[in-house]
Amino acid sequence: MRTYQGEFAIELPRQTVWEFIMDPHRVGPCVPDLLKLDVESETRFRTLVRVGVGPVRGKFDMMVEVSVIEPQVSAELSVRGGGMGSRVDMKAKVTLGDTESGGTKLDWRCDAAISGPIASLGGRMIDNEARKITEKLFANLREALSSVSEQVAATSAETVEPETTD
Amino acid sequence: MAVRQTELRPLGKSVGRKEDPRFIRGKGRYLDDISLPGMLYMCLVRSPYAHARIKSIDTSAALQAPGVKLVITGEDLAAMNLAWMPTMANDQQMVLATGKVLFQYQEVAAVIAETREQAEDAAQLVYVEYEPLPVVVDPFKALESDAPILREDREQKSNLIFHWEAGDKEATEELFRNAPVVVKQDVRFPRVHPSPLEPCGCIADYNSATGKLTWYVTSQAPHAHRTVLSLVSGLPEHQIRVISPDVGGGFGNKVPVYPGYVCAIVASLKLGKPVKWIETRTENTTSTGFARDYHMTAEIAAEEDGRVLALRVKTIADHGAFDAAADPSKFPAGLFSIVTGSYDFKEAFVEVDGVYTNKAPGGVAYRCSFRVTEAAYLIERVMDVLARRVGVDPAELRRRNFIRKEQFPYKSPTGWTYDSGDYEKTLALALEKIGYEQLRKEQAEKRARGELMGIGISTFTEVVGAGPSHTFDIMGIKMFDSAQIRVHPTGKVIARLGVRHQGQGHETTFAQIIAEELGLSTDDVIVEEGDTDTAPYGLGTYASRSTPTAGGAAALCARRIREKAKKIAAHLLEVGEDDVVFDGVGFSAKGLASRTVTMKDIAFAAYTNVPEGMEPGLEATYYYDPPNLTFPHGAYIAVVDIDKGTGAVKVRRFLAVDDCGTVINPMIVEGQVHGGLTEGFAIAFMQDIPFDEDGNCLATNWMDYLVPTALDTPKWETDRTVTPSPHHPIGAKGVGESPNVGSPAAFVNAVVDALAPLGVEHIDMPIYPWKVWKILREHGVTE
């Protein structure tokens, strides 16, 4: 079991951030190296991602389920899946708080259990790789949220030029 | 320099190996060299979890993949009553997981396709839904009352497999109560793997027209495998032919029956086509029979001068998820009770608790007669602890405690009867040859300069040649062995034995024994092993048992032929049988050396001119049930220097003096010793199979599990003493495992000796440089 965590602040009201992370269509694309996204319901989506750890390279098929712990405050994403004979079981908890400037602070903590040949790469590289993937996920989320705040800003300035981020 | 195979009286000579022309030129025929028409390939789906429920297995996508012919799951096998198979240790093991998985890399499904690539690709498409369960990797935690029960199939709801004892508990306690000196040491022998160069595999070829199954398999025990297969599958035994082709190393790893074998056979039965399965290196390292993994605690009660009184040993044995240890049936902890070693203990009491954990099953005798390596390592390590405690030189302490030459046959306090030995002679030769006194002087000088040099001794006793049928069986089959010799009219011989070599040189060694007995040369004799349709029944090659059992059978079988030859010689020489003498080369009339007939003359006569009333032909079969085991011994000395900056240990010299009784081929013995020492060196310094808390195996390939190369390996010095076995037909004892059994303690004793000035009493293997470096740093020796 490995634990990774981080936090960032975003200049958006908590309600907006909350709605964003509750929307599989918007959170799904934040998954790094995404090959395919298949939204099954409001709380479930399936992703196909490209993974490469040292000599092991292939695709992981992951099922993500979002559950609300406390509305507007915290939610849990459980990620289960795998490929190449390996498995990933991840629980990510996201907690929202207010910043003094009226924005939102987002704390995240992720517990990952990795099993199979990928885990056997042990201390050598899996740790870094898993950390990288997790951090990238939340970096992408932050970026996507930033684009929302830009859109919000743009909308309020009545110039409609949505930017895409990927 | 090897002598020619045409040499007469070849026994005891370094005859060049008959195997070498094919092996050196890459012309061996190993399993993967065999290709049959229409052959399919199998690949196994393995569990990523160490402990999990299986909620569902979806094979539909795999079945639709290109080239796929069949997918087998545990449920399919259950329908055939093959979901579980018996292990050699009277336990049962899942063939393919049903209900749950119990170790990472456990076999979950088998995919059979037209090519290996297709099978590998389709295996990725078998979707298994798991629900992870709590994992137990620590055998001590497995015994706690709140530990999850791993084996729900067993009646006994605990993770304890067995409790086993040997020796007299009361008498031992009594001696401990009044002993002036008691030393105690925890010693761990890590989990290691035999890691043969060639992994395991098989080709199952079921002929639906004849109903005959031909099974090519990397097997150290083809006959035993045939019987087990027949009992498990219900196929009639005479319709099964097991062929073990050239085997690229076994070391105990190719004794068990693995799930992949059963799946390949089932697939061939279902499809009526040959099915090949060869595991990858990772599969071999993570799922096939591991070795050791003993957590031992030894106590010695002794006098103040270091004379030993009693030994007390407690062991927790981690067997993994299924007890698939390779042990004779009556010995759940193998021959571990040989742990009193070369020393004259008055009493001893030994306990072993076998435990289930979420790890791969095994506990095979890796170059070892069933847990002898663990026992020898323990006693040799703890004798050094005692030596240090009472302030006696480790060589002197051993001399003080040796079983003396005149005490043989010696009955040990745990019930073994040692056949013969001369421990003092062997140690004396080793000390003299290495220059022990000079080395100790040099060490004292170096210590004064703050340099770290160590000398380690191991004077181990082995127990090999399982075994006598009154005690030894595997699943009820008695552990004798056999030879069948047929002499052709031109005096050429084909001999078949019930054992199966994996590179040990049987084709030469046994030809030498037979040629010696018959008055022929080695090149007159072909030795064949490994085909159950032609070879007589035998229990196979492991545990240094081939020479003690099949070697004995070969000699006695040849003597049977010689008996008949003598009668024919009398007929040819026209004298009475009592007047015929055999001088090792030919038969002559007593007092008339000029009138001689050779075995070649006699062989021709056996088919053309036998005396009236005699059955023609010249052949014999012999099943040899040895009266006792044999007890080889040795004295090994390691000299090491430790680099203070890095903690790296350099083995400067290593001398192995072995006594395996009569030597058949000194060159082959030396080769075996070199190989075993290299393995012992790897175990001491490089090898371990660790697991993380989730049960992930962290040594899954040769990048993480180190196998020594010529660059790492020290130069080996070897010598011999000869104390023949009194009960073996030619006095030979077996040597293959001695170096692996005897050397780890010599290495570790040397390292501990080097670090003794820092107060170090023990280090567990493997002795990685960082382990030593940490100790040096703790003591301020290095920055």
PDB file of C-alpha atoms in Angstrom, chain B residues 242-380:
ATOM      1  CA  VAL B 242       6.959 -40.202 -19.591  1.00  0.00           C
ATOM      2  CA  ILE B 243      10.053 -39.000 -21.396  1.00  0.00           C
ATOM      3  CA  SER B 244      12.449 -36.700 -19.640  1.00  0.00           C
ATOM      4  CA  PRO B 245      14.779 -35.419 -22.375  1.00  0.00           C
ATOM      5  CA  ASP B 246      18.049 -33.654 -21.602  1.00  0.00           C
ATOM      6  CA  VAL B 247      17.359 -31.523 -18.560  1.00  0.00           C
ATOM      7  CA  GLY B 248      19.086 -28.168 -18.163  1.00  0.00           C
ATOM      8  CA  GLY B 249      19.561 -28.322 -14.435  1.00  0.00           C
ATOM      9  CA  GLY B 250      17.105 -29.465 -11.816  1.00  0.00           C
ATOM     10  CA  PHE B 251      18.471 -28.840  -8.310  1.00  0.00           C
ATOM     11  CA  GLY B 252      15.206 -30.088  -6.795  1.00  0.00           C
ATOM     12  CA  ASN B 253      13.100 -27.662  -8.837  1.00  0.00           C
ATOM     13  CA  LYS B 254      12.007 -30.414 -11.253  1.00  0.00           C
ATOM     14  CA  VAL B 255      10.860 -32.934  -8.658  1.00  0.00           C
ATOM     15  CA  PRO B 256       7.300 -31.657  -8.014  1.00  0.00           C
ATOM     16  CA  VAL B 257       4.334 -31.889 -10.353  1.00  0.00           C
ATOM     17  CA  TYR B 258       3.273 -28.356 -11.305  1.00  0.00           C
ATOM     18  CA  PRO B 259      -0.214 -27.132 -12.266  1.00  0.00           C
ATOM     19  CA  GLY B 260       1.021 -26.234 -15.766  1.00  0.00           C
ATOM     20  CA  TYR B 261       1.827 -29.899 -16.373  1.00  0.00           C
ATOM     21  CA  VAL B 262      -1.684 -31.009 -15.454  1.00  0.00           C
ATOM     22  CA  CYS B 263      -3.275 -28.264 -17.583  1.00  0.00           C
ATOM     23  CA  ALA B 264      -1.198 -29.225 -20.623  1.00  0.00           C
ATOM     24  CA  ILE B 265      -2.249 -32.855 -20.231  1.00  0.00           C
ATOM     25  CA  VAL B 266      -5.917 -31.930 -19.828  1.00  0.00           C
ATOM     26  CA  ALA B 267      -5.673 -29.707 -22.914  1.00  0.00           C
ATOM     27  CA  SER B 268      -4.113 -32.507 -24.973  1.00  0.00           C
ATOM     28  CA  LEU B 269      -6.769 -34.970 -23.812  1.00  0.00           C
ATOM     29  CA  LYS B 270      -9.515 -32.524 -24.757  1.00  0.00           C
ATOM     30  CA  LEU B 271      -8.068 -31.444 -28.102  1.00  0.00           C
ATOM     31  CA  GLY B 272      -6.347 -34.674 -29.174  1.00  0.00           C
ATOM     32  CA  LYS B 273      -3.258 -32.674 -30.172  1.00  0.00           C
ATOM     33  CA  PRO B 274       0.176 -32.161 -28.651  1.00  0.00           C
ATOM     34  CA  VAL B 275       0.280 -29.185 -26.278  1.00  0.00           C
ATOM     35  CA  LYS B 276       3.529 -27.503 -25.298  1.00  0.00           C
ATOM     36  CA  TRP B 277       3.973 -25.356 -22.225  1.00  0.00           C
ATOM     37  CA  ILE B 278       7.222 -23.763 -21.201  1.00  0.00           C
ATOM     38  CA  GLU B 279       7.250 -21.299 -18.388  1.00  0.00           C
ATOM     39  CA  THR B 280       9.037 -17.982 -18.469  1.00  0.00           C
ATOM     40  CA  ARG B 281      11.864 -17.168 -16.104  1.00  0.00           C
ATOM     41  CA  THR B 282       9.481 -15.064 -14.032  1.00  0.00           C
ATOM     42  CA  GLU B 283       7.000 -17.927 -13.779  1.00  0.00           C
ATOM     43  CA  ASN B 284       9.792 -20.237 -12.688  1.00  0.00           C
ATOM     44  CA  THR B 285      11.085 -17.901  -9.996  1.00  0.00           C
ATOM     45  CA  THR B 286       7.696 -16.877  -8.633  1.00  0.00           C
ATOM     46  CA  SER B 287       5.595 -20.030  -8.718  1.00  0.00           C
ATOM     47  CA  THR B 288       7.713 -23.191  -8.756  1.00  0.00           C
ATOM     48  CA  GLY B 289       9.320 -24.937  -5.804  1.00  0.00           C
ATOM     49  CA  PHE B 290      11.342 -22.529  -3.693  1.00  0.00           C
ATOM     50  CA  ALA B 291      13.774 -23.745  -1.032  1.00  0.00           C
ATOM     51  CA  ARG B 292      14.693 -23.111   2.627  1.00  0.00           C
ATOM     52  CA  ASP B 293      12.731 -20.287   4.368  1.00  0.00           C
ATOM     53  CA  TYR B 294      13.431 -21.637   7.843  1.00  0.00           C
ATOM     54  CA  HIS B 295      13.339 -19.437  10.934  1.00  0.00           C
ATOM     55  CA  MET B 296      15.490 -21.370  13.389  1.00  0.00           C
ATOM     56  CA  THR B 297      16.528 -20.927  17.000  1.00  0.00           C
ATOM     57  CA  ALA B 298      19.285 -23.143  18.324  1.00  0.00           C
ATOM     58  CA  GLU B 299      20.607 -23.526  21.851  1.00  0.00           C
ATOM     59  CA  ILE B 300      23.700 -25.474  22.813  1.00  0.00           C
ATOM     60  CA  ALA B 301      24.417 -26.631  26.355  1.00  0.00           C
ATOM     61  CA  ALA B 302      28.140 -27.127  26.906  1.00  0.00           C
ATOM     62  CA  GLU B 303      30.948 -27.466  29.430  1.00  0.00           C
ATOM     63  CA  GLU B 304      33.185 -24.483  30.126  1.00  0.00           C
ATOM     64  CA  ASP B 305      35.868 -25.917  27.842  1.00  0.00           C
ATOM     65  CA  GLY B 306      33.373 -25.983  24.979  1.00  0.00           C
ATOM     66  CA  ARG B 307      32.559 -29.703  25.040  1.00  0.00           C
ATOM     67  CA  VAL B 308      28.948 -29.940  23.898  1.00  0.00           C
ATOM     68  CA  LEU B 309      26.272 -31.674  25.944  1.00  0.00           C
ATOM     69  CA  ALA B 310      22.912 -31.049  24.346  1.00  0.00           C
ATOM     70  CA  LEU B 311      21.254 -29.255  21.463  1.00  0.00           C
ATOM     71  CA  ARG B 312      17.784 -27.715  21.377  1.00  0.00           C
ATOM     72  CA  VAL B 313      16.282 -26.412  18.145  1.00  0.00           C
ATOM     73  CA  LYS B 314      12.969 -24.676  17.473  1.00  0.00           C
ATOM     74  CA  THR B 315      11.989 -23.892  13.917  1.00  0.00           C
ATOM     75  CA  ILE B 316       9.196 -22.096  12.124  1.00  0.00           C
ATOM     76  CA  ALA B 317       9.071 -23.366   8.550  1.00  0.00           C
ATOM     77  CA  ASP B 318       7.344 -21.156   6.002  1.00  0.00           C
ATOM     78  CA  HIS B 319       5.839 -23.487   3.412  1.00  0.00           C
ATOM     79  CA  GLY B 320       3.740 -20.995   1.485  1.00  0.00           C
ATOM     80  CA  ALA B 321       0.138 -21.559   0.469  1.00  0.00           C
ATOM     81  CA  PHE B 322       0.261 -25.325  -0.027  1.00  0.00           C
ATOM     82  CA  ASP B 323       2.609 -27.789   1.595  1.00  0.00           C
ATOM     83  CA  ALA B 324       4.333 -28.930  -1.554  1.00  0.00           C
ATOM     84  CA  ALA B 325       7.639 -29.639   0.140  1.00  0.00           C
ATOM     85  CA  ALA B 326       9.579 -32.446  -1.455  1.00  0.00           C
ATOM     86  CA  ASP B 327       9.973 -34.785   1.453  1.00  0.00           C
ATOM     87  CA  PRO B 328       9.720 -38.506   2.004  1.00  0.00           C
ATOM     88  CA  SER B 329       6.245 -39.116   3.429  1.00  0.00           C
ATOM     89  CA  LYS B 330       7.278 -39.859   7.010  1.00  0.00           C
ATOM     90  CA  PHE B 331       9.429 -36.725   7.211  1.00  0.00           C
ATOM     91  CA  PRO B 332       7.426 -33.475   7.174  1.00  0.00           C
ATOM     92  CA  ALA B 333      10.613 -31.562   8.017  1.00  0.00           C
ATOM     93  CA  GLY B 334      12.806 -33.752   5.866  1.00  0.00           C
ATOM     94  CA  LEU B 335      15.995 -35.010   7.413  1.00  0.00           C
ATOM     95  CA  PHE B 336      16.377 -31.835   9.477  1.00  0.00           C
ATOM     96  CA  SER B 337      17.163 -33.916  12.568  1.00  0.00           C
ATOM     97  CA  ILE B 338      20.678 -34.435  11.167  1.00  0.00           C
ATOM     98  CA  VAL B 339      21.182 -31.067  12.874  1.00  0.00           C
ATOM     99  CA  THR B 340      23.553 -32.535  15.498  1.00  0.00           C
ATOM    100  CA  GLY B 341      26.032 -32.688  12.610  1.00  0.00           C
ATOM    101  CA  SER B 342      29.544 -33.974  13.124  1.00  0.00           C
ATOM    102  CA  TYR B 343      29.463 -33.527  16.888  1.00  0.00           C
ATOM    103  CA  ASP B 344      28.988 -35.984  19.704  1.00  0.00           C
ATOM    104  CA  PHE B 345      25.973 -34.490  21.461  1.00  0.00           C
ATOM    105  CA  LYS B 346      24.685 -36.590  24.344  1.00  0.00           C
ATOM    106  CA  GLU B 347      21.112 -35.480  23.754  1.00  0.00           C
ATOM    107  CA  ALA B 348      19.167 -33.343  21.316  1.00  0.00           C
ATOM    108  CA  PHE B 349      15.611 -32.182  20.867  1.00  0.00           C
ATOM    109  CA  VAL B 350      14.392 -30.689  17.598  1.00  0.00           C
ATOM    110  CA  GLU B 351      11.003 -29.138  16.860  1.00  0.00           C
ATOM    111  CA  VAL B 352       9.651 -27.853  13.560  1.00  0.00           C
ATOM    112  CA  ASP B 353       6.321 -26.123  12.985  1.00  0.00           C
ATOM    113  CA  GLY B 354       5.228 -25.899   9.364  1.00  0.00           C
ATOM    114  CA  VAL B 355       3.132 -22.828   8.544  1.00  0.00           C
ATOM    115  CA  TYR B 356       0.944 -21.651   5.665  1.00  0.00           C
ATOM    116  CA  THR B 357       1.487 -18.145   4.295  1.00  0.00           C
ATOM    117  CA  ASN B 358       0.401 -16.285   1.128  1.00  0.00           C
ATOM    118  CA  LYS B 359       3.489 -17.253  -0.818  1.00  0.00           C
ATOM    119  CA  ALA B 360       4.272 -19.725  -3.557  1.00  0.00           C
ATOM    120  CA  PRO B 361       4.294 -23.334  -2.375  1.00  0.00           C
ATOM    121  CA  GLY B 362       7.401 -25.471  -2.183  1.00  0.00           C
ATOM    122  CA  GLY B 363      10.179 -26.203   0.175  1.00  0.00           C
ATOM    123  CA  VAL B 364      11.965 -28.407  -2.320  1.00  0.00           C
ATOM    124  CA  ALA B 365      15.296 -30.017  -1.587  1.00  0.00           C
ATOM    125  CA  TYR B 366      17.433 -27.530  -3.495  1.00  0.00           C
ATOM    126  CA  ARG B 367      20.686 -29.443  -3.910  1.00  0.00           C
ATOM    127  CA  CYS B 368      19.911 -30.938  -0.551  1.00  0.00           C
ATOM    128  CA  SER B 369      18.547 -34.138   0.987  1.00  0.00           C
ATOM    129  CA  PHE B 370      15.395 -32.562   2.342  1.00  0.00           C
ATOM    130  CA  ARG B 371      16.261 -29.757   4.801  1.00  0.00           C
ATOM    131  CA  VAL B 372      19.798 -30.993   5.417  1.00  0.00           C
ATOM    132  CA  THR B 373      21.190 -27.679   4.160  1.00  0.00           C
ATOM    133  CA  GLU B 374      19.227 -25.777   6.795  1.00  0.00           C
ATOM    134  CA  ALA B 375      20.393 -28.179   9.501  1.00  0.00           C
ATOM    135  CA  ALA B 376      24.058 -28.072   8.505  1.00  0.00           C
ATOM    136  CA  TYR B 377      24.035 -24.289   8.230  1.00  0.00           C
ATOM    137  CA  LEU B 378      22.433 -23.953  11.658  1.00  0.00           C
ATOM    138  CA  ILE B 379      24.784 -26.234  13.584  1.00  0.00           C
ATOM    139  CA  GLU B 380      27.914 -24.914  11.882  1.00  0.00           C
TER     140      GLU B 380
END
